[in-house]
CSV table of C-alpha atoms and ligand atoms in Angstrom, one decimal:
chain,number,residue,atom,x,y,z
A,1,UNK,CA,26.1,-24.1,-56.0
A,2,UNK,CA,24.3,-20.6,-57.6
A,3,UNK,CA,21.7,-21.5,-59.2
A,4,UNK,CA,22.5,-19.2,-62.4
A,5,UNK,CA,19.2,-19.6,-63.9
A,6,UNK,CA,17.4,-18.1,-60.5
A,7,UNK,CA,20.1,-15.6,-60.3
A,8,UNK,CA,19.1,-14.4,-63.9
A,9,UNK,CA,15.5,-14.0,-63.3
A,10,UNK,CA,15.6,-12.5,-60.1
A,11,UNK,CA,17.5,-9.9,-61.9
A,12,UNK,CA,15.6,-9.5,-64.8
A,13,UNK,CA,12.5,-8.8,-62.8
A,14,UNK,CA,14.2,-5.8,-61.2
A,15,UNK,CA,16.6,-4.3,-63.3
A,16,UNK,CA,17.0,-3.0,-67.0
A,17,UNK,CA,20.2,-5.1,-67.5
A,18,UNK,CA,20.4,-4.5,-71.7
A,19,UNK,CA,24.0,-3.5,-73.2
A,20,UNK,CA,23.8,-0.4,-74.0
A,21,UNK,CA,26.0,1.7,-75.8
A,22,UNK,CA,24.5,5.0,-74.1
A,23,UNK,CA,24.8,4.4,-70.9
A,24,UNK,CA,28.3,3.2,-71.7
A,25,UNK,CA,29.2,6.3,-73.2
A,26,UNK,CA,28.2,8.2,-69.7
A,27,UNK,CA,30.6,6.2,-67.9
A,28,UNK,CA,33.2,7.0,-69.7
A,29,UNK,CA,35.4,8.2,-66.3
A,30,UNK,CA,35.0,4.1,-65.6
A,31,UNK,CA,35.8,3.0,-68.8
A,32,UNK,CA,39.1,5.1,-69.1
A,33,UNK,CA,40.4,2.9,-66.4
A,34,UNK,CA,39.9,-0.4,-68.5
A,35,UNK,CA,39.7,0.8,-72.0
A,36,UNK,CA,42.6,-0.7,-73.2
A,37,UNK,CA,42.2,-4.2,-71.9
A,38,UNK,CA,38.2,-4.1,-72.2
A,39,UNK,CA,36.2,-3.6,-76.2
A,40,UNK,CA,33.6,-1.1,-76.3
A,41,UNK,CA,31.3,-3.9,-76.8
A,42,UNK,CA,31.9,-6.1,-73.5
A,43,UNK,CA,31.9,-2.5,-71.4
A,44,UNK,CA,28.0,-1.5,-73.5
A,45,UNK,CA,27.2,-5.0,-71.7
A,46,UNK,CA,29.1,-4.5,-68.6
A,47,UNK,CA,27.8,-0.8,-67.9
A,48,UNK,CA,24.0,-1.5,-66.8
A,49,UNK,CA,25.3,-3.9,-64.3
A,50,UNK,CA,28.2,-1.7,-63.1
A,51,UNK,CA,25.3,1.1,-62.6
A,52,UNK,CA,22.7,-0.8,-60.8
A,53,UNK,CA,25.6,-2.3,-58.3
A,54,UNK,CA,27.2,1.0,-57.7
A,55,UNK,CA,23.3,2.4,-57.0
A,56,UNK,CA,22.3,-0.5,-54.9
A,57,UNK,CA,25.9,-0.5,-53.1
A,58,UNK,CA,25.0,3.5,-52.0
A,59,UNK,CA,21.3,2.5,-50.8
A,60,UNK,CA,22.4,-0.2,-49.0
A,61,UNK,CA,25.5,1.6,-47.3
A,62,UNK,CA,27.8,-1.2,-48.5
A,63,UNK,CA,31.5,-1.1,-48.8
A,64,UNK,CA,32.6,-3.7,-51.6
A,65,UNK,CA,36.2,-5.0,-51.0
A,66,UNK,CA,38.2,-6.1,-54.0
A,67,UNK,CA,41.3,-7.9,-54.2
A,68,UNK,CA,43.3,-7.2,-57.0
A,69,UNK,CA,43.2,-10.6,-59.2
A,70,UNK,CA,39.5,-9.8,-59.7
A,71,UNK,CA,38.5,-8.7,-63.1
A,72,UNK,CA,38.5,-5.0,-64.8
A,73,UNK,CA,35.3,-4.6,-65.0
A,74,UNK,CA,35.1,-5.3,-61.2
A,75,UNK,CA,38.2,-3.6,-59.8
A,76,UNK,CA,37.8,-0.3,-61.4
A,77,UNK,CA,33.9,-0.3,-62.2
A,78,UNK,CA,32.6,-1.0,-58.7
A,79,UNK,CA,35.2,-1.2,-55.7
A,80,UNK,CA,35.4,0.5,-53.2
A,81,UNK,CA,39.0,-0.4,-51.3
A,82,UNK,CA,41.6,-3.0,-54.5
A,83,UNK,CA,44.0,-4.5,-52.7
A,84,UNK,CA,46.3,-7.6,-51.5
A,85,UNK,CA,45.2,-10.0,-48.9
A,86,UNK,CA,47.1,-7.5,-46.2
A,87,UNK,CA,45.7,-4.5,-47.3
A,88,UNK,CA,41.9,-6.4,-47.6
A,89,UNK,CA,42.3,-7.2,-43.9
A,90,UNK,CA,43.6,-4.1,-42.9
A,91,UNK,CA,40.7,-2.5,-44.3
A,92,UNK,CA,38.5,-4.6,-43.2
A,93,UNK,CA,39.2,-3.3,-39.8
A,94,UNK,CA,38.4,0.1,-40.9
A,95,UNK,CA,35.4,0.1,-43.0
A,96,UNK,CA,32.6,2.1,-41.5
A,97,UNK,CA,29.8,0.5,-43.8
A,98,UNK,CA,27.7,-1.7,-42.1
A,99,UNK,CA,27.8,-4.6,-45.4
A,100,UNK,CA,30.9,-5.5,-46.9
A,101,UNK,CA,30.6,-7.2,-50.5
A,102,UNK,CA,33.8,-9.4,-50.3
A,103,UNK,CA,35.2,-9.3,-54.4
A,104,UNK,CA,37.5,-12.6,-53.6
A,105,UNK,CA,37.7,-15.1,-52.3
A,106,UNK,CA,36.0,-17.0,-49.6
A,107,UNK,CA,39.1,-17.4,-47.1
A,108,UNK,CA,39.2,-13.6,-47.6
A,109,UNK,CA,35.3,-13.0,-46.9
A,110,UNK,CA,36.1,-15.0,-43.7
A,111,UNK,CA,38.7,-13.0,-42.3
A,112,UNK,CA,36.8,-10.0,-42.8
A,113,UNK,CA,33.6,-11.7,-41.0
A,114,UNK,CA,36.3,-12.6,-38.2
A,115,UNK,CA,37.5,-9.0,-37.8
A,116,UNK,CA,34.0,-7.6,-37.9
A,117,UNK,CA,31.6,-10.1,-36.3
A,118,UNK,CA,29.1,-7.6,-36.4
A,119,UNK,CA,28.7,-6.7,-40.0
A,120,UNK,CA,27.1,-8.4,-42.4
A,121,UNK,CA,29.7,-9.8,-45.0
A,122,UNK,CA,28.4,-10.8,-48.4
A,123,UNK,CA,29.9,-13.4,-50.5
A,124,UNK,CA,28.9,-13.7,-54.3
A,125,UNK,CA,29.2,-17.5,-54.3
A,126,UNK,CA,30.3,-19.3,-51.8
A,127,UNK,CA,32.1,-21.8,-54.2
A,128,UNK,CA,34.8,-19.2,-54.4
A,129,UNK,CA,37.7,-21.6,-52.7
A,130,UNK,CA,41.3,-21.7,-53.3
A,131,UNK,CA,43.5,-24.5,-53.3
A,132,UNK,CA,45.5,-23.7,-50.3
A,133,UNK,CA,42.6,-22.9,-48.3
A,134,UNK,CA,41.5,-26.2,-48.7
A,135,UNK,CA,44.9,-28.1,-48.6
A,136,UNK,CA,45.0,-28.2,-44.8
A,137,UNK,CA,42.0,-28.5,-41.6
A,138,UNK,CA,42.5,-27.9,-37.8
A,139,UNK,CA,43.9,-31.8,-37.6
A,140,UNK,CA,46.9,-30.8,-39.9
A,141,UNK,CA,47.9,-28.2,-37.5
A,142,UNK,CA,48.1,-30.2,-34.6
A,143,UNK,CA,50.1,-33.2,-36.6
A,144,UNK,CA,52.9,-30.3,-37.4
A,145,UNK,CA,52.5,-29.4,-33.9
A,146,UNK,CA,53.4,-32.6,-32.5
A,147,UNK,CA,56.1,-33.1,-35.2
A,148,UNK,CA,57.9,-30.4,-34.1
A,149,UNK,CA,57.2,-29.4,-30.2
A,150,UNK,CA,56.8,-26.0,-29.2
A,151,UNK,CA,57.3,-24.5,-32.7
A,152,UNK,CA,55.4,-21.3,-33.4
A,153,UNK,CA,53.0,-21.9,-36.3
A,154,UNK,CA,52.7,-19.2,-38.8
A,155,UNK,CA,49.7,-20.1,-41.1
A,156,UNK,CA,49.2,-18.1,-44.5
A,157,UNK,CA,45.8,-16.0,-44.7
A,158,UNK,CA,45.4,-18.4,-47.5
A,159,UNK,CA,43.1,-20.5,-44.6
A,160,UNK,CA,39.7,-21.7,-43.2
A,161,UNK,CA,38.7,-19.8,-39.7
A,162,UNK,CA,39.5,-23.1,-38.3
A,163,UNK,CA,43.0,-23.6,-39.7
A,164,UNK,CA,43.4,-19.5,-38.2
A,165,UNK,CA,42.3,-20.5,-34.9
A,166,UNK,CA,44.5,-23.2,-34.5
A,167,UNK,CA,47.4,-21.3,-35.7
A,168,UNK,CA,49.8,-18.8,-33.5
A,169,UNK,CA,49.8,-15.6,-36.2
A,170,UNK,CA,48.9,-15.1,-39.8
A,171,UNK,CA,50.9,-13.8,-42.3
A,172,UNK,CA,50.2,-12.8,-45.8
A,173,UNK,CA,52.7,-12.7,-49.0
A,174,UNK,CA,53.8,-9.5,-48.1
A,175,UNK,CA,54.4,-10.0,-44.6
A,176,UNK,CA,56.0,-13.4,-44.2
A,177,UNK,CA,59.2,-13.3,-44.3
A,178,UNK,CA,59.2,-10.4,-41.3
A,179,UNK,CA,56.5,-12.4,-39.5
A,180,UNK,CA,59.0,-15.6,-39.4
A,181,UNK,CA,62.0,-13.8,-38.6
A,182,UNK,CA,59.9,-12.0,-35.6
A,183,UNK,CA,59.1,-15.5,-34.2
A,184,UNK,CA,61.5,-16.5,-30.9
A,185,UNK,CA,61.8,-20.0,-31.5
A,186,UNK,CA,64.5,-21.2,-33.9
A,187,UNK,CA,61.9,-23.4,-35.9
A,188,UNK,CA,59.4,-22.0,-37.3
A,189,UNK,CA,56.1,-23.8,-39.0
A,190,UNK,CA,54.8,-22.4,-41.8
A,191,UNK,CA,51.4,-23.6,-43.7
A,192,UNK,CA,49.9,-24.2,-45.6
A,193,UNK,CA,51.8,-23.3,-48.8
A,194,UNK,CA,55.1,-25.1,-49.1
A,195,UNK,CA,56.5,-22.8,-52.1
A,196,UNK,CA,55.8,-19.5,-50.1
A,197,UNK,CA,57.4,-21.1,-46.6
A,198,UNK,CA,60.9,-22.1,-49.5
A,199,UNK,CA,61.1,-18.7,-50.3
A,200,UNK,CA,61.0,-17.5,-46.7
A,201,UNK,CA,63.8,-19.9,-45.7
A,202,UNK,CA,65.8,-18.6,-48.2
A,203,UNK,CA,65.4,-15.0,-47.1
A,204,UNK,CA,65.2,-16.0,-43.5
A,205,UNK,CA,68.4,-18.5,-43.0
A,206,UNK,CA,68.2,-17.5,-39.3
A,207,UNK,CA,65.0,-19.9,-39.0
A,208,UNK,CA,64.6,-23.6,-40.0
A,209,UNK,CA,61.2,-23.3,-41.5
A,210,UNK,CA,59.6,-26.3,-41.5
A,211,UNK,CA,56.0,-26.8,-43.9
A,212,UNK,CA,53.0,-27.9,-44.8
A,213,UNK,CA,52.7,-29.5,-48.3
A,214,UNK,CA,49.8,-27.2,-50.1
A,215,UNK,CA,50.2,-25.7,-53.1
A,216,UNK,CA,48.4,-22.8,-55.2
A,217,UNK,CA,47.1,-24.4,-58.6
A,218,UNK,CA,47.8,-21.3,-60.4
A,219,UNK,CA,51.6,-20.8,-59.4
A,220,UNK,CA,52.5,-24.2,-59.0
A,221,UNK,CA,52.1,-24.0,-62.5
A,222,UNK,CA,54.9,-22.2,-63.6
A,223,UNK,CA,58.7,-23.7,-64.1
A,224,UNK,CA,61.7,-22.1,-64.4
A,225,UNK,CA,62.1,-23.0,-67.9
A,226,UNK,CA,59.1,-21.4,-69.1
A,227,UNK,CA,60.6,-18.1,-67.7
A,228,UNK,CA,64.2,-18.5,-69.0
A,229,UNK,CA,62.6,-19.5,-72.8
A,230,UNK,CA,60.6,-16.0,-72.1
A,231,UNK,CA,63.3,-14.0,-71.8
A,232,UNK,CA,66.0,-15.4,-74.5
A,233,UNK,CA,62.9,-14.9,-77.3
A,234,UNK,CA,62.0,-11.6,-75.7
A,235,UNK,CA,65.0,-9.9,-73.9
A,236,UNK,CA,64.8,-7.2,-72.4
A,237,UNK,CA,61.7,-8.3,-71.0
A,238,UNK,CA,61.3,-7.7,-66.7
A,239,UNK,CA,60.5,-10.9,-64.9
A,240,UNK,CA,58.4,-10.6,-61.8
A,241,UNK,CA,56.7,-13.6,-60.1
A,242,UNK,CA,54.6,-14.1,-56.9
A,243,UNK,CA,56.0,-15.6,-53.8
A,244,UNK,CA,53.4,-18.5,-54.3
A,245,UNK,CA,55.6,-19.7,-57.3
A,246,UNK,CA,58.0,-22.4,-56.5
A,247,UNK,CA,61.7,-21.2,-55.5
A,248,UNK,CA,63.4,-22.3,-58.7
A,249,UNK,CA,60.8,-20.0,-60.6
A,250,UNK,CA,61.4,-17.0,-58.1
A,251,UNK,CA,64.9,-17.5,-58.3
A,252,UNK,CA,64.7,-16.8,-62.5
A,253,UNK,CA,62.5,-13.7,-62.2
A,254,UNK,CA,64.0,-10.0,-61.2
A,255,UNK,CA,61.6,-9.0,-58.6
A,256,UNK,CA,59.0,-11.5,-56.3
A,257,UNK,CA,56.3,-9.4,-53.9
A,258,UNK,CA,52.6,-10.1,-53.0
A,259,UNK,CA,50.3,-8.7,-55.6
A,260,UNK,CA,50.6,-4.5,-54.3
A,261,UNK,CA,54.1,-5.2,-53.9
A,262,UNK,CA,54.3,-6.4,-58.0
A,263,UNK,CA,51.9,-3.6,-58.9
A,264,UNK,CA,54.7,-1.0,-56.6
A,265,UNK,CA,57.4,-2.4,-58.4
A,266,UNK,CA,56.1,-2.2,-62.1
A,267,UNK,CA,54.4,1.7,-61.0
A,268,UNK,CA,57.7,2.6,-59.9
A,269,UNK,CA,60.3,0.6,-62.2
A,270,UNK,CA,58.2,1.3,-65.4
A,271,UNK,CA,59.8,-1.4,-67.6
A,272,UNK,CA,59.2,-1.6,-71.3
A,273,UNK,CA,57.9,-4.9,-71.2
A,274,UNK,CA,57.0,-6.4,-67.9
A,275,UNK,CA,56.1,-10.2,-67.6
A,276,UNK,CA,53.7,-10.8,-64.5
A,277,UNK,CA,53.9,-14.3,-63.3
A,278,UNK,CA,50.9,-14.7,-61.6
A,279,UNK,CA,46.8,-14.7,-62.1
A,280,UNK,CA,45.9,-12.7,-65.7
A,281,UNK,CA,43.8,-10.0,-64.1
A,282,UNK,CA,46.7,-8.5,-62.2
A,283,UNK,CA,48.1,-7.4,-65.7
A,284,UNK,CA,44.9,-6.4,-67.0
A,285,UNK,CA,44.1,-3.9,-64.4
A,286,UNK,CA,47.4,-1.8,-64.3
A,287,UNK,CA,47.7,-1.6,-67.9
A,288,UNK,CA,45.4,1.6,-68.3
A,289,UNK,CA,47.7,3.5,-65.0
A,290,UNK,CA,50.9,2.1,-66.9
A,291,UNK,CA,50.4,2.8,-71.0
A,292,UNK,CA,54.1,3.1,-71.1
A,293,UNK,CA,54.7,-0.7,-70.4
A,294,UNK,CA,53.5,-3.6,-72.3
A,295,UNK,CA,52.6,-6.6,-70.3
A,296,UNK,CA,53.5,-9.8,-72.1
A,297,UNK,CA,54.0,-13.3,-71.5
A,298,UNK,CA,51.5,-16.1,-70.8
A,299,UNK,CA,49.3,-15.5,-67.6
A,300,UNK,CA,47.3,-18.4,-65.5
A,301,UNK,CA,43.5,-17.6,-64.3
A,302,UNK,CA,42.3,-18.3,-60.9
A,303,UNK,CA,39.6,-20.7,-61.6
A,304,UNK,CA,38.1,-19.8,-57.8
A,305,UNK,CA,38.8,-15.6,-58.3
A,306,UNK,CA,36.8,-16.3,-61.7
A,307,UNK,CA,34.1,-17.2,-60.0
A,308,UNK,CA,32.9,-13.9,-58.9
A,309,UNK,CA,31.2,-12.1,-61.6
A,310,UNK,CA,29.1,-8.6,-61.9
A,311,UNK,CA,26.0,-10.4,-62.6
A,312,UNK,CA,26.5,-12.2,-58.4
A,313,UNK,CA,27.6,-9.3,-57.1
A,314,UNK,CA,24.0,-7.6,-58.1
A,315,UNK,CA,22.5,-10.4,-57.0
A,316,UNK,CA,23.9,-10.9,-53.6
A,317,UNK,CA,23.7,-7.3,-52.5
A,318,UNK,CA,20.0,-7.4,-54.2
A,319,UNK,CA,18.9,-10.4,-52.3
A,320,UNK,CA,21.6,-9.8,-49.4
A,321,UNK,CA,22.3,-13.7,-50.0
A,322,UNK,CA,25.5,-15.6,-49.4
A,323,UNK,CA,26.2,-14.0,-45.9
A,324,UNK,CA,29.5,-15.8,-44.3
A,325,UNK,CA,29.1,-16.8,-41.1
A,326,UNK,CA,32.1,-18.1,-38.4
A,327,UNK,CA,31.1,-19.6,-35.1
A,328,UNK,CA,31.8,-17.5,-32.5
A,329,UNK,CA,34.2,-19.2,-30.4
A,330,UNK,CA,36.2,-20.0,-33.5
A,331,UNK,CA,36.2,-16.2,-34.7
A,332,UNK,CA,37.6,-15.3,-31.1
A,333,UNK,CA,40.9,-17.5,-31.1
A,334,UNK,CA,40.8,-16.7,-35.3
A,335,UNK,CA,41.0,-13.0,-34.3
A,336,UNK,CA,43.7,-13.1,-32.4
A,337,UNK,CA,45.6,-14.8,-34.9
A,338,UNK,CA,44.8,-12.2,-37.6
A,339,UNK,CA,45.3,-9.3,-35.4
A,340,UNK,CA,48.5,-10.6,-34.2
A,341,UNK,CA,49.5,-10.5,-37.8
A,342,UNK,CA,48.3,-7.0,-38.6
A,343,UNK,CA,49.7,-5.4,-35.1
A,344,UNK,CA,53.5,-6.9,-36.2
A,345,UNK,CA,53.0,-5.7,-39.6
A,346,UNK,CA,52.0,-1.9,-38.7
A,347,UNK,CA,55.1,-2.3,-36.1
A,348,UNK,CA,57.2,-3.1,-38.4
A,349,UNK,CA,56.3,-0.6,-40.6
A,350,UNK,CA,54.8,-2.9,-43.7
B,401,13P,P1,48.4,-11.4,-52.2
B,401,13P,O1,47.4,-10.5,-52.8
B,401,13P,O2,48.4,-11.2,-50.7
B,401,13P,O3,49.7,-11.3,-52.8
B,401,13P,O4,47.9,-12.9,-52.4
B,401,13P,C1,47.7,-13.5,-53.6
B,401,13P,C2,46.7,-14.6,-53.6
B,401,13P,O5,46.9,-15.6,-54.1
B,401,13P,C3,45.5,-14.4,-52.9
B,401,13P,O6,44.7,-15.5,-53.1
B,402,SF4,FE1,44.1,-19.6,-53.9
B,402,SF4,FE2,46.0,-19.5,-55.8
B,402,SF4,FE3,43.6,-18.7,-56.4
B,402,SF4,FE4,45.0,-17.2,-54.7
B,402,SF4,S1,45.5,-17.7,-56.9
B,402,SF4,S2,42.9,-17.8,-54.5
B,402,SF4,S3,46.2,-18.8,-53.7
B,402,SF4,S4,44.2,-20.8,-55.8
């Protein structure tokens, strides 16, 4: 674990890190992005941190990759490339900096390492899990695999290097269902989430999708219910929820898509009130873009996104700590899986 307090002074020795108000006010092109979800206040404190990282970042020819549940202050103040886990990978593959800050989590710092074994890839805190990732090892792969005999396996992003390697392809939320249907065999296995592999069956009736039992602790949180009480007290409101959520929830909502596909459909649908059911940052950082729609509805955090904060990104990029590393021979068969995903999805035209 960070130890916060070493973090702190480290920093403190070799930055000015007060809040000011000044130096907020000359980043006013930032705050514009984020000025209605973020105060004045939090951005005066954010601001010297959001300087020094963007400084440091150009110094040390580094690329900082941000997926889009991270917070405001991160996605609009210091990335580089915002995306979903497809788009991440994808540019993973095409980043010419040498250092990559991974603004995620670690499954996703991974599969950038694994695409780019000769960078260095920086990780904030390693601590930075997800329940999925962690739901499922190598063994668990090779029980489906006897279970059901010379089905393909089709393993979510959402997965150790290991899990990849053992795997046939990858897929991510926004590939999935095109990824199963491309598969020859007429079962299909699908880890490790088992709400993500319902939703494919249903759009996929062609395949018997078989699954994993791993869940994501921030969509398995949601019920139908909640989403039907929603929109009697607030009609008119537009439902969309992430494949993640369980089928009964996606069935209730009016759109499902990974989290660029949710951000597509509210940028091009531009309801009056849109409901995101998913982690709270996605909301927060397309409210300033969308001023015309008001995001309501309850949100659940990401207790592992959470964990990356300003004050580690300065801190890993200052002390060039918390490098990820994959064996080699585990990368290798990883790879393949990962870039069988990406060549099928720029095929397909995703
Ligand atoms: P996407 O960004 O690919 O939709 O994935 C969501 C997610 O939960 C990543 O952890
Ligand atoms: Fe994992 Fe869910 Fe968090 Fe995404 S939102 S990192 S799937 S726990």
């Amino acid at each position: 674990m960070l130890d916060l307090t070493l973090v702190r002074s480290a920093l403190e020795d070799a930055y000015d890190l007060t809040p000011s108000t000044k130096l907020a006010e000359s980043m006013s092109d930032i705050y514009a992005r984020m000025n209605r979800v973020v105060t004045p206040p939090d951005f005066a404190l954010y601001a010297p941190y959001i300087a020094a990282i963007n400084k440091l970042k150009k110094e040390r020819g580094a690329a900082i990759l941000a997926h889009n549940y991270m917070t405001p202050e991160i996605y609009h103040g210091i990335s580089d490339v915002a995306g979903d886990s497809l788009q991440l990978a994808i540019k993973a593959t095409e980043v010419e900096a040498d250092i990559i800050v991974q603004c995620g989590v670690h499954f996703m710092a991974e599969t950038s390492k694994i695409l780019n074994p000769s960078k260095t890839v920086l990780m904030p805190d390693m601590d930075a899990g997800c329940s999925l990732a962690e739901s499922i090892t190598a063994d668990g792969i090779a029980e489906m695999r006897a279970k059901y005999p010379g089905a393909p396996v089709v393993s979510y992003v959402n997965t150790t290097a290991e899990v990849k390697a053992a795997s046939d392809i990858c897929c991510t939320s926004s590939n999935a269902a095109q990824i199963v249907a491309a598969q020859e065999s007429d079962t299909v296995i699908m880890t490790p989430d088992q709400y993500l592999a319902q939703n494919v069956a249903k759009d996929v009736p062609q395949k018997r999708v078989v699954w994993w039992e791993g869940s994501c602790i921030v969509h398995e949180q949601y019920t139908p219910q909640d989403l039907r009480e929603f929109r009697e007290w607030n009609p008119g409101t537009r439902i969309i929820a992430h494949p993640e959520c369980p089928p009964d929830v996606v069935a209730e909502a009016d759109f499902s898509g990974s989290t660029s596909g949710i951000i597509k459909y509210v940028t091009d649908e531009l309801p009056e009130k849109a409901m995101l059911v998913t982690e709270c940052s996605m909301a927060s950082n397309i409210a300033d873009a969308l001023p015309q729609v008001d995001f309501v509805g309850p949100c659940n955090m990401c207790p592992y996104m959470k964990k990356i904060t300003l004050e580690k990104v300065l801190y890993s990029l200052h002390t060039m700590t918390g490098q990820v590393e994959v064996d080699a021979a585990v990368a290798e068969k990883a790879r393949l899986s990962v870039r069988r995903m990406i060549d099928l999805s720029k095929k397909l035209g995703l």
